[in-house]
mmCIF file of C-alpha atoms in Angstrom:
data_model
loop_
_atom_site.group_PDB
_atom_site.id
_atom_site.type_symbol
_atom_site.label_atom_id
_atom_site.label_comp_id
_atom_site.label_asym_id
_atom_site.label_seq_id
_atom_site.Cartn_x
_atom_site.Cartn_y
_atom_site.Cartn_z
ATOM 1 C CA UNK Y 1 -43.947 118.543 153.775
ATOM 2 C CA UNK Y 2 -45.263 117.590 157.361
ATOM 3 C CA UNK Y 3 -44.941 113.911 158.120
ATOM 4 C CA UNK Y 4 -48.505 112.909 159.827
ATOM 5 C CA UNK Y 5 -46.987 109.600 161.185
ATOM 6 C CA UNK Y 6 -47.637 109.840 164.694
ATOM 7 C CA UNK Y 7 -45.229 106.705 165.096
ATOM 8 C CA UNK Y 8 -42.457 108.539 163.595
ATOM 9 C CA UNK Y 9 -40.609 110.054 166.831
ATOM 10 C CA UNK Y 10 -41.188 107.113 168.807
ATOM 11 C CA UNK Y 11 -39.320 105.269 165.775
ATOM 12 C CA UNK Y 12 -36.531 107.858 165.538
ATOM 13 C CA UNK Y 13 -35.703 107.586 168.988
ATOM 14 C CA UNK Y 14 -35.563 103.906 169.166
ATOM 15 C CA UNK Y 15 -32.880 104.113 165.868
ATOM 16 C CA UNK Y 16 -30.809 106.612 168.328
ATOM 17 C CA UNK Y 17 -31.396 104.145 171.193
ATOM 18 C CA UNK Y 18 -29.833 101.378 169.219
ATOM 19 C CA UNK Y 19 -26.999 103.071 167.943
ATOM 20 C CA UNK Y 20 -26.052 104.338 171.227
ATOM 21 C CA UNK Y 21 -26.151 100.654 172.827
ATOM 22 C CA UNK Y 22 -24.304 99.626 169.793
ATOM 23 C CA UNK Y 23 -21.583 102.214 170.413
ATOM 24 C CA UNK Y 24 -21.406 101.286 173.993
ATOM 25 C CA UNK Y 25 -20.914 97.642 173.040
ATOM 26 C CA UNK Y 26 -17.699 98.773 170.506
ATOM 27 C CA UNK Y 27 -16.062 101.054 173.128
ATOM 28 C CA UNK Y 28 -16.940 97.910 175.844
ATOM 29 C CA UNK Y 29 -15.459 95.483 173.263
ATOM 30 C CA UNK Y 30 -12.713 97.790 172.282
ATOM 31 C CA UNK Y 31 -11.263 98.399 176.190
ATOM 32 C CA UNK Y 32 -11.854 94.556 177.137
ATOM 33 C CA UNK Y 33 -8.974 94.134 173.655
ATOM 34 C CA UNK Y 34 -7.102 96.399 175.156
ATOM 35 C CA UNK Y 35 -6.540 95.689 178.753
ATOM 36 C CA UNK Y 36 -6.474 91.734 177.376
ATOM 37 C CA UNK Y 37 -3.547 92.987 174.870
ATOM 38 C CA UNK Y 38 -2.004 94.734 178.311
ATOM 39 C CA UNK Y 39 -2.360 91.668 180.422
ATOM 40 C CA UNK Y 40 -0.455 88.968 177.831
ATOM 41 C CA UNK Y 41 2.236 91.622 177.019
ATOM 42 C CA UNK Y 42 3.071 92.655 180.498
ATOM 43 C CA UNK Y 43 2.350 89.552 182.408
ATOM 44 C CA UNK Y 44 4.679 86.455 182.744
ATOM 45 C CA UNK Y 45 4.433 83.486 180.527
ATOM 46 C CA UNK Y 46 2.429 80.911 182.839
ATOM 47 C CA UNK Y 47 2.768 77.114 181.757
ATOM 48 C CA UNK Y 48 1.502 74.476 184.868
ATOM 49 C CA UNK Y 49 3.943 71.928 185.096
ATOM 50 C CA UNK Y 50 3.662 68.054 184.927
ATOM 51 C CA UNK Y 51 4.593 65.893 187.897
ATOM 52 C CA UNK Y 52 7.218 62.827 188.096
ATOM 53 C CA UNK Y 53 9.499 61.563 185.980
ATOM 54 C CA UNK Y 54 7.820 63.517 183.080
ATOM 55 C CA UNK Y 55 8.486 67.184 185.035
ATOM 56 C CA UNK Y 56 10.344 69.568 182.725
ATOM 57 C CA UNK Y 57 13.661 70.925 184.187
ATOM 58 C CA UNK Y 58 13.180 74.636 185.159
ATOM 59 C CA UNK Y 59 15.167 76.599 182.247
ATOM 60 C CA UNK Y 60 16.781 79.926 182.980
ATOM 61 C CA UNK Y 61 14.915 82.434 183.700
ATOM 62 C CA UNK Y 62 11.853 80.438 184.996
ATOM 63 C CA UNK Y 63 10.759 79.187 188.607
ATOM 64 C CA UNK Y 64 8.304 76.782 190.191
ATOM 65 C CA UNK Y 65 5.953 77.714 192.595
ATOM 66 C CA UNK Y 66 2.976 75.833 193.913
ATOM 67 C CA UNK Y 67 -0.410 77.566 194.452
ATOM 68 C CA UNK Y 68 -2.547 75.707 197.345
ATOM 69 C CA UNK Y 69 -5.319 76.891 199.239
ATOM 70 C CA UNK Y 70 -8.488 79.235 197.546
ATOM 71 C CA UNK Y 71 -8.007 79.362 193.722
ATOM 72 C CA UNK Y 72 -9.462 77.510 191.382
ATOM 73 C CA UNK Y 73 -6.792 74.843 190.313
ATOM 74 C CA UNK Y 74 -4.168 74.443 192.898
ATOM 75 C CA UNK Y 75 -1.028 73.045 191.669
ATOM 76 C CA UNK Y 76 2.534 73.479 190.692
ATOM 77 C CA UNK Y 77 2.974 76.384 188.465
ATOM 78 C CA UNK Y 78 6.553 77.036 186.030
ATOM 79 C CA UNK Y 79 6.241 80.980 186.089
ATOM 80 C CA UNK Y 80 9.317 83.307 184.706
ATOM 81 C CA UNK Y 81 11.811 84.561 187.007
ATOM 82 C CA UNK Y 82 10.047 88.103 188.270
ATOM 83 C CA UNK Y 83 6.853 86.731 188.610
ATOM 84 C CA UNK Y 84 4.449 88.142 191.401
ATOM 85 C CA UNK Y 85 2.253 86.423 193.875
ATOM 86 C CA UNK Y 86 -0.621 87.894 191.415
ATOM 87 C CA UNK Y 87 0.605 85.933 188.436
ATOM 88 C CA UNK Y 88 0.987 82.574 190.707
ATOM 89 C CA UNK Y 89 -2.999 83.360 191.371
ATOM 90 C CA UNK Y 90 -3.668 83.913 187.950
ATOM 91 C CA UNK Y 91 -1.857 80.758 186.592
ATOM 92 C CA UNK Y 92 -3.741 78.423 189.639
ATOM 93 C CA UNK Y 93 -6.919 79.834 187.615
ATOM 94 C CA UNK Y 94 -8.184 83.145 190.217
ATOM 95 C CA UNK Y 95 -9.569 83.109 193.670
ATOM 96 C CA UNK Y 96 -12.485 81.519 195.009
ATOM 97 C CA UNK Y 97 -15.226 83.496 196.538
ATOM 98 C CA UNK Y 98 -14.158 82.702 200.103
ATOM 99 C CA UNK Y 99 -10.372 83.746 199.301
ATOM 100 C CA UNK Y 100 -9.345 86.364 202.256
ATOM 101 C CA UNK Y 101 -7.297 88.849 199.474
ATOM 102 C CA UNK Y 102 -6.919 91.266 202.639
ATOM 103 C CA UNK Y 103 -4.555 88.289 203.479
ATOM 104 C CA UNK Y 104 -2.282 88.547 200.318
ATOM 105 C CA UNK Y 105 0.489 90.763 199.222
ATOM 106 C CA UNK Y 106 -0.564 90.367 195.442
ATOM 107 C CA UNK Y 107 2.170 93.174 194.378
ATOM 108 C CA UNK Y 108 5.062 90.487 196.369
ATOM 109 C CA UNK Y 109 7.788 89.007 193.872
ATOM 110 C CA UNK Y 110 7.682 85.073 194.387
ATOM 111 C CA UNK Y 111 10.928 82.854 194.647
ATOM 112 C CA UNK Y 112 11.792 79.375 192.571
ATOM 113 C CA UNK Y 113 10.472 76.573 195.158
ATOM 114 C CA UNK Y 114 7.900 78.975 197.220
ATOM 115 C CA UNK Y 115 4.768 77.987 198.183
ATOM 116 C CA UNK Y 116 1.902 80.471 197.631
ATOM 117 C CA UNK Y 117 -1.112 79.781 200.271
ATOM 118 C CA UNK Y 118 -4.208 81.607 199.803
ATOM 119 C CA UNK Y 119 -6.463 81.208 202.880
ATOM 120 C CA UNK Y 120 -9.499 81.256 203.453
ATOM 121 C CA UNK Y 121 -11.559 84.356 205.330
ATOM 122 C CA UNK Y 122 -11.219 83.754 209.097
ATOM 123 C CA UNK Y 123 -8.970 80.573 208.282
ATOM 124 C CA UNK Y 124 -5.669 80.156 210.756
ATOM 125 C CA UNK Y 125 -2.596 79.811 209.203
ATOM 126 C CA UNK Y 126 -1.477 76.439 208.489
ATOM 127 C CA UNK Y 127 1.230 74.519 211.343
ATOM 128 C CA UNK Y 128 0.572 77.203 213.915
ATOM 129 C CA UNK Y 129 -2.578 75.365 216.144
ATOM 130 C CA UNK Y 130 -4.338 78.482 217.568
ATOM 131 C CA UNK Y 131 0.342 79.719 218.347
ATOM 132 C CA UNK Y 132 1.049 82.897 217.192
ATOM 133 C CA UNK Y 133 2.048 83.477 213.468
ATOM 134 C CA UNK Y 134 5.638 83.582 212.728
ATOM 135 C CA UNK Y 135 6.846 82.079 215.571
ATOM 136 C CA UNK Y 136 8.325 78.415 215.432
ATOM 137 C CA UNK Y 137 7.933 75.650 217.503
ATOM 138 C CA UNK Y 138 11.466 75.849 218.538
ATOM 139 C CA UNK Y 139 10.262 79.784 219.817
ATOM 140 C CA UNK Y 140 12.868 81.052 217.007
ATOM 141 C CA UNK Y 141 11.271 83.926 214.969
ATOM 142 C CA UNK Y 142 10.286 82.842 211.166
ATOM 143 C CA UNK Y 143 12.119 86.044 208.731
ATOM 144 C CA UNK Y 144 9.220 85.259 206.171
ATOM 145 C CA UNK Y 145 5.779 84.395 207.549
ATOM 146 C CA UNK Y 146 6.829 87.334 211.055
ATOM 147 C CA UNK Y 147 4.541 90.647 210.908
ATOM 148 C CA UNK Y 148 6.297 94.029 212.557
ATOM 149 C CA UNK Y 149 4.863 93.416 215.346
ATOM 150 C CA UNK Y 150 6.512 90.280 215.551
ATOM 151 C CA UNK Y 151 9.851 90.880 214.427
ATOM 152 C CA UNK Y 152 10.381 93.799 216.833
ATOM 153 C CA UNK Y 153 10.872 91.112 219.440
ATOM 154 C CA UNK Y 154 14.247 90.757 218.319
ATOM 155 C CA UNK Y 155 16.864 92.244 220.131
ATOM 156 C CA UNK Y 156 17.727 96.205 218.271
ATOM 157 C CA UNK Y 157 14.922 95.520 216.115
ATOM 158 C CA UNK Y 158 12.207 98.453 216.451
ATOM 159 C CA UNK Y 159 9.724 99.493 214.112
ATOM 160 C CA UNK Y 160 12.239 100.852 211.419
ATOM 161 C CA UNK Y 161 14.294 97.737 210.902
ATOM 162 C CA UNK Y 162 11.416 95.796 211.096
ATOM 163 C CA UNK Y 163 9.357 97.695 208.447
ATOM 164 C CA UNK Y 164 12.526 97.109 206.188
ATOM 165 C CA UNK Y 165 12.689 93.435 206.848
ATOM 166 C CA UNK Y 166 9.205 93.148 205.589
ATOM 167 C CA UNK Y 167 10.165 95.619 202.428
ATOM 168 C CA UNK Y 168 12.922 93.542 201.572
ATOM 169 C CA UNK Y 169 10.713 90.291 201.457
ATOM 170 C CA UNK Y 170 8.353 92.136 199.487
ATOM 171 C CA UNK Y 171 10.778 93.439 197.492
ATOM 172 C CA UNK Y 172 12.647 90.245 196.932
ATOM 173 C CA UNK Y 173 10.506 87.075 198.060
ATOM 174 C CA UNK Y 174 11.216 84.656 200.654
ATOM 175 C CA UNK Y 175 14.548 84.687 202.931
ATOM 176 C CA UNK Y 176 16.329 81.657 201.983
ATOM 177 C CA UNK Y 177 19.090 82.145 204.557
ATOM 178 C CA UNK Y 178 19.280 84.014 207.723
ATOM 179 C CA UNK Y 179 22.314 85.656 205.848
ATOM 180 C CA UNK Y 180 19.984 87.350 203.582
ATOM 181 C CA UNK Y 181 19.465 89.881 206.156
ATOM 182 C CA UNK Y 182 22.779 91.526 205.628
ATOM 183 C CA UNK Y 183 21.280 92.720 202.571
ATOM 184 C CA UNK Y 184 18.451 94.623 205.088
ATOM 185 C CA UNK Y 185 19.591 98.350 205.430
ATOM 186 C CA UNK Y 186 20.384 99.164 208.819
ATOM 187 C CA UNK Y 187 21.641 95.316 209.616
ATOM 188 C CA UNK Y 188 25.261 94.713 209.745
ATOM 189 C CA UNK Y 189 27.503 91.457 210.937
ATOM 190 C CA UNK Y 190 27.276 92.816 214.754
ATOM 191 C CA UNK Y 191 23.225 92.717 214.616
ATOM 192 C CA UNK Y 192 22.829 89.723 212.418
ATOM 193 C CA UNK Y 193 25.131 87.794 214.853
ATOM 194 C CA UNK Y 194 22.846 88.693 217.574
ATOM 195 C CA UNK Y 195 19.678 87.737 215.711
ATOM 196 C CA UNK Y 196 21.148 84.575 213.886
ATOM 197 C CA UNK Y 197 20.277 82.120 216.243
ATOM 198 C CA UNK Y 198 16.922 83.618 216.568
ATOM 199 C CA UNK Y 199 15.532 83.449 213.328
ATOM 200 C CA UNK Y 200 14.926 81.352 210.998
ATOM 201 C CA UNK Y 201 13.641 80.899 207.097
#
């Protein structure tokens, strides 16, 4: 039999509607599980640290970093050793709108005592007053806040050994010690005794 509902489309399509935005929801829901589940498993345990006398001694395997500039909750962060300039980020809460990410290496491993700065777009880089970035006061070349451009200043340093200074820190984090650079393919004790009193970390 005929149904003479004239309603009776318009009803069956809304039904179909529904489900569909119901399904979307459940696949939505499902993924947001997922990539959360992703996130907690692959990412560094992140604990923020207490201050003075009450500070808890970094255990092995663990670091403390301090996240200033454009997140949300700047502070000193205990991340595991490992940890990435993307986890300090995450643990100081995300970035704020004006955060200049072009200005980050999120991907960059981050070293116990380092000091993650996020700037601000268009914002010059703390201590340098208008000088050029990665050069000192003193005129000697800093190994972790230099560019290429920078770094080929150095005497035998052209765009090669300079790309691999930079891949090293970004491999490794900060230089602590000018001696670090023997690790630097392509840099033996001839070169970094030319370039030790130079630099500086």
């Amino acid at each position: 039999m005929t149904s003479t509902d004239p309603v009776a489309p318009h009803r069956a399509r809304a039904r179909l509607g529904a489900g569909a935005v119901v399904a979307i929801v459940l696949v939505a829901l499902a993924v947001t599980v997922a990539i959360g589940m992703f996130r907690t498993t692959g990412a560094p345990e992140i604990v923020q640290a207490t201050t003075g006398a009450d500070a808890p001694e970094v255990g092995p395997g663990e670091i403390y970093v301090h996240v200033s500039g454009a997140v949300s909750e700047p502070g000193l962060y205990r991340l595991v050793t490992g940890a990435r300039v993307f986890d300090a980020v995450a643990a100081a809460g995300g970035l704020l709108d004006d955060a200049d990410l072009e200005a980050l290496n999120l991907a960059r491993a981050v070293a116990d005592g380092e000091q993650v700065r996020v700037p601000v777009v268009g914002e010059t880089p703390p201590g340098t007053d208008g000088a050029e970035a990665g050069i000192g006061a003193d005129g000697r070349i800093d190994l972790n806040a230099a560019d290429a451009a920078t770094l080929e200043r150095l005497p035998r340093v052209g765009p090669a050994i300079a790309a691999r200074i930079i891949e090293w820190r970004d491999a490794n984090g900060r230089f602590t010690s000018v001696e670090d650079l023997r690790a630097v393919p392509g840099i033996g004790d001839k070169m970094l005794a030319a370039l030790r009193d130079l630099v500086t970390v």
